[in-house]
Every structure is written in structure tokens, then in C-alpha cells.
Coordinates of C-alpha atoms in Angstrom, one line a residue:
Chain T
X1147 CA 75.6 115.3 92.5
X1148 CA 78.9 114.5 90.8
X1149 CA 81.3 112.1 92.4
X1150 CA 84.9 111.7 91.1
X1151 CA 87.0 108.7 92.0
X1152 CA 90.8 108.8 91.4
X1153 CA 93.3 106.0 91.4
X1154 CA 96.0 105.2 92.4
X1155 CA 96.4 107.4 95.5
X1156 CA 100.2 107.1 95.3
X1157 CA 102.4 106.3 92.3
X1158 CA 106.2 105.7 92.3
X1159 CA 108.1 105.5 89.0
X1160 CA 111.7 105.7 87.8
X1161 CA 112.8 108.7 85.8
X1162 CA 112.0 108.1 82.1
X1163 CA 109.1 105.8 82.8
X1164 CA 105.5 106.6 82.0
X1165 CA 102.8 107.3 84.6
X1166 CA 99.1 106.8 84.3
X1167 CA 96.4 108.2 86.6
X1168 CA 92.8 107.2 86.2
X1169 CA 89.5 108.8 87.2
X1170 CA 85.9 107.9 86.9
X1171 CA 82.9 110.2 87.2
X1172 CA 79.2 109.6 88.0
X1173 CA 77.3 112.5 86.3
X1174 CA 76.8 111.7 82.6
X1175 CA 76.1 115.4 82.1
X1176 CA 79.7 116.4 83.0
X1177 CA 81.4 117.7 79.9
X1178 CA 84.7 119.2 81.1
X1179 CA 87.6 117.4 82.7
X1180 CA 90.7 119.3 83.8
X1181 CA 93.8 117.9 85.4
X1182 CA 95.8 119.8 88.0
X1183 CA 99.3 119.6 89.4
X1184 CA 99.8 120.8 93.0
X1185 CA 103.1 121.2 94.7
X1186 CA 103.4 121.3 98.4
X1187 CA 101.8 124.4 99.9
X1188 CA 101.0 125.9 96.5
X1189 CA 97.9 126.4 94.4
X1190 CA 96.7 123.8 91.9
X1191 CA 98.0 124.5 88.4
X1192 CA 95.9 123.5 85.4
X1193 CA 98.1 121.2 83.2
X1194 CA 95.7 119.9 80.6
X1195 CA 92.0 119.6 80.1
X1196 CA 89.6 117.9 77.8
X1197 CA 86.0 118.4 76.8
X1198 CA 83.4 115.7 76.2
X1199 CA 83.4 116.2 72.4
X1200 CA 87.1 115.0 72.2
X1201 CA 88.5 111.6 73.0
X1202 CA 92.1 112.5 73.4
X1203 CA 94.3 115.5 73.8
X1204 CA 98.1 115.8 74.0
X1205 CA 100.5 118.5 75.1
X1206 CA 104.1 117.5 74.8
X1207 CA 104.7 114.8 77.4
X1208 CA 101.2 114.9 78.8
X1209 CA 98.1 113.4 77.3
X1210 CA 94.5 112.9 78.5
X1211 CA 92.0 110.3 77.2
X1212 CA 88.3 110.3 77.8
X1213 CA 85.8 107.5 77.5
X1214 CA 82.3 109.0 77.8
X1215 CA 80.5 105.7 77.6
X1216 CA 82.5 104.2 80.5
X1217 CA 82.6 107.7 82.2
X1218 CA 86.3 107.6 82.8
X1219 CA 89.3 109.7 81.9
X1220 CA 93.0 109.2 82.3
X1221 CA 96.2 111.3 82.5
X1222 CA 99.3 109.9 80.8
X1223 CA 102.8 111.4 81.5
X1224 CA 105.6 110.1 79.4
X1225 CA 109.3 110.3 80.0
X1226 CA 108.8 111.4 83.6
X1227 CA 111.3 113.7 85.2
X1228 CA 111.9 114.3 89.0
X1229 CA 110.2 117.7 88.6
X1230 CA 107.0 115.9 87.7
X1231 CA 106.8 114.8 91.4
X1232 CA 103.7 116.4 92.9
X1233 CA 100.1 115.7 93.7
X1234 CA 97.8 115.4 90.7
X1235 CA 94.1 116.0 90.8
X1236 CA 91.4 115.2 88.3
X1237 CA 88.2 117.1 88.3
X1238 CA 84.8 117.1 86.5
X1239 CA 82.4 119.9 85.7
X1240 CA 79.3 120.6 83.7
X1241 CA 79.6 123.7 81.6
X1242 CA 76.1 124.8 80.7
X1243 CA 76.3 128.6 80.3
X1244 CA 76.0 129.1 84.0
X1245 CA 78.5 128.6 86.8
X1246 CA 80.6 125.5 86.6
X1247 CA 81.7 124.1 89.9
X1248 CA 84.6 121.7 89.8
X1249 CA 84.4 118.4 91.8
X1250 CA 87.8 117.0 92.5
X1251 CA 89.2 113.5 92.8
X1252 CA 91.1 112.5 95.9
X1253 CA 94.5 113.1 94.3
X1254 CA 97.5 111.0 93.3
X1255 CA 100.9 111.6 94.9
X1256 CA 103.4 110.9 92.1
X1257 CA 107.1 110.4 93.0
X1258 CA 109.6 110.2 90.2
X1259 CA 112.9 108.7 91.3
X1260 CA 116.2 109.7 89.5
Chain I
X1020 CA 96.1 136.8 82.2
X1021 CA 93.3 135.6 84.5
X1022 CA 95.1 136.2 87.7
X1023 CA 93.5 135.8 91.1
X1024 CA 95.2 137.4 94.0
X1025 CA 94.4 136.0 97.5
X1026 CA 95.3 137.5 100.8
X1027 CA 96.5 136.8 103.4
X1028 CA 98.7 133.9 102.4
X1029 CA 98.8 132.7 106.0
X1030 CA 97.2 133.7 109.2
X1031 CA 97.3 132.6 112.9
X1032 CA 94.4 133.6 115.0
X1033 CA 93.1 132.8 118.5
X1034 CA 90.1 130.5 119.0
X1035 CA 86.8 132.5 119.0
X1036 CA 88.0 135.3 116.7
X1037 CA 87.1 135.9 113.1
X1038 CA 89.3 135.9 110.0
X1039 CA 88.6 137.5 106.6
X1040 CA 90.2 136.1 103.4
X1041 CA 90.1 138.1 100.2
X1042 CA 90.2 137.1 96.6
X1043 CA 90.6 139.6 93.8
X1044 CA 90.4 139.0 90.1
X1045 CA 93.2 141.3 88.8
X1046 CA 92.6 141.4 85.0
X1047 CA 89.1 140.2 84.5
X1048 CA 85.7 140.4 86.0
X1049 CA 84.5 137.4 88.0
X1050 CA 80.8 137.1 88.5
X1051 CA 81.4 133.8 90.2
X1052 CA 84.1 132.5 92.5
X1053 CA 84.4 129.2 94.2
X1054 CA 85.8 128.7 97.7
X1055 CA 87.5 125.4 98.6
X1056 CA 89.0 124.0 101.7
X1057 CA 91.9 121.6 101.7
X1058 CA 93.1 119.6 104.7
X1059 CA 96.6 118.2 104.8
X1060 CA 97.1 115.5 102.2
X1061 CA 93.5 115.7 101.1
X1062 CA 91.6 116.9 98.1
X1063 CA 90.0 120.2 97.5
X1064 CA 86.5 120.3 98.9
X1065 CA 84.1 122.8 97.5
X1066 CA 82.6 124.9 100.3
X1067 CA 80.5 127.4 98.5
X1068 CA 79.9 129.3 95.3
X1069 CA 80.1 133.1 95.5
X1070 CA 77.9 135.1 93.2
X1071 CA 78.3 138.8 92.6
X1072 CA 75.4 140.8 93.9
X1073 CA 73.5 137.8 95.3
X1074 CA 73.7 135.2 98.1
X1075 CA 76.3 132.5 98.1
X1076 CA 75.4 128.9 97.5
X1077 CA 76.8 126.6 100.1
X1078 CA 77.5 122.9 99.7
X1079 CA 75.9 120.4 101.9
X1080 CA 77.4 120.3 105.4
X1081 CA 79.0 123.8 105.2
X1082 CA 77.6 126.2 107.9
X1083 CA 76.7 129.4 106.1
X1084 CA 76.6 131.4 109.4
X1085 CA 80.1 130.3 110.2
X1086 CA 81.6 130.8 106.7
X1087 CA 80.3 134.2 105.6
X1088 CA 80.8 134.9 101.9
X1089 CA 80.5 138.4 100.3
X1090 CA 80.8 139.1 96.6
X1091 CA 80.0 142.8 96.5
X1092 CA 81.9 143.6 93.3
X1093 CA 82.9 141.9 90.1
X1094 CA 86.5 141.7 91.3
X1095 CA 86.3 140.9 95.0
X1096 CA 85.0 138.0 96.9
X1097 CA 85.6 137.5 100.7
X1098 CA 85.3 134.6 103.0
X1099 CA 85.0 135.3 106.7
X1100 CA 85.6 132.4 109.1
X1101 CA 83.6 133.5 112.2
X1102 CA 84.3 132.2 115.7
X1103 CA 87.2 130.2 114.5
X1104 CA 88.1 126.9 116.2
X1105 CA 91.2 124.7 115.9
X1106 CA 89.2 122.3 113.6
X1107 CA 88.8 125.2 111.1
X1108 CA 92.6 125.2 110.6
X1109 CA 93.1 124.4 106.9
X1110 CA 94.2 125.7 103.6
X1111 CA 91.5 127.9 102.0
X1112 CA 91.7 128.6 98.3
X1113 CA 89.5 130.5 95.9
X1114 CA 89.0 129.9 92.2
X1115 CA 87.5 132.0 89.5
X1116 CA 85.3 130.7 86.7
X1117 CA 87.5 132.1 84.0
X1118 CA 90.1 129.6 83.1
X1119 CA 89.7 127.9 86.4
X1120 CA 92.4 130.1 87.9
X1121 CA 93.1 129.6 91.5
X1122 CA 94.2 132.1 94.2
X1123 CA 97.5 131.3 96.0
X1124 CA 95.6 130.0 99.0
X1125 CA 95.4 131.0 102.7
X1126 CA 96.8 128.7 105.4
X1127 CA 94.7 129.3 108.5
X1128 CA 95.9 128.1 111.9
X1129 CA 93.6 128.6 114.9
X1130 CA 95.3 128.3 118.3

């Protein structure tokens, strides 16, 4: 089955700096890679996703890159703000017409200091 | 759109009792829902996949007789934790296939 590894487990940056979180996956058939932001005690919120036919996707200060050959994908947050502080999870899934269960990485606790 | 409503948001129960958690898709039909468990400061671990009108599919290591899943309609899936014990205390959260929308989660505390 799919296995997703995520690094680093914690990340501390100064406001305005960039933050990068990296994930690797094991199943070459996985073709959908979402990223979630989870604040304490709340549900995960989808912040950006990428499919395997795309190498990069950007949404304002957030971008995701995917390297299918190396089976890794990364989240990039630029111009970080204190409200970006949260736990971020990557996930991988195989969309094939049927159900698509998401396998999550272990999470990265991001702290943005003013 | 694609809202999943989950109830209760928190519950405290005595050891040995059962607790039912509901997830409803409010503005779409969910033929499949996923149930996750999240311990403090840990990731979301998939417990089972709930399929409307058929048996749930459980992940390895999850006791199907302890975590009963029912998906009797296209808008409702339930998870019942039977004979709950303190080690079952966790954050349980459902997710629907459409848009990967999550319910708000249920914090279960077994005393």
C-alpha cells in the first residue's frame, strides 16, 4: 500500500520568510496530491492540490511542485505570516474512477514568528 | 458547497459503553465516506471506508466488531465505537469523496 513520508516534523521561520515542506510517496500509481492545513482542534482544510499530469501549481503565496520520477512533492509558502502557523499535512491518493482513499504524511508543525 | 456535518463535536462516555458518531453530506450525495482517527499531535490514520449500501472496508489492524460503520443512505454514514475504553479516546473525523471535504471532527473521551 501507499506510504507517505513528510519532513520536517517542525519548522520555525520568521515572518516574511519562505517555508518549504517535503513529502515522498511510495506508490507510483498515486496521481493526486493534496495539502492540508489543520489548526488546533479543527478539521483539516484543503489549501492546494496537484495532479500527476502537472509539475507545478501556484495559488497566491502557496505553491506545490511534483516530481513523479523521484516520487516527491513539496509545499512552498512565501512571505509567511503569523496566521500561517498550523500543522500542515501532505497526502497521496490514486484516483481511478472508484473510491480514492487518502494516505497522510505525519505532518509538519509550522511556527511563524513576528 | 460540499459540506459534511459531523455530530457530536465532543462526547465523554464511561468505559464499556458505546458511542455513535454521525456524518451527513448536506448538499451532495456521498456514496463513499472515509473515517479517520487522529491522536494528539499525530497524523490522520484511515480506519475504514464506508460504502453506501454495502459493507465497510476496514484498514489493517482496525477491529470491525469494535468500530461499527453503517452507510444506509447517500447522505449519512455512522461510526459506532462499541465497548469503548480509555485507549479509544481520540479525535474521529469523517471525509467525503467529493472535494475531499472533512467533517468537523468528534473528540471522544472515555473515562
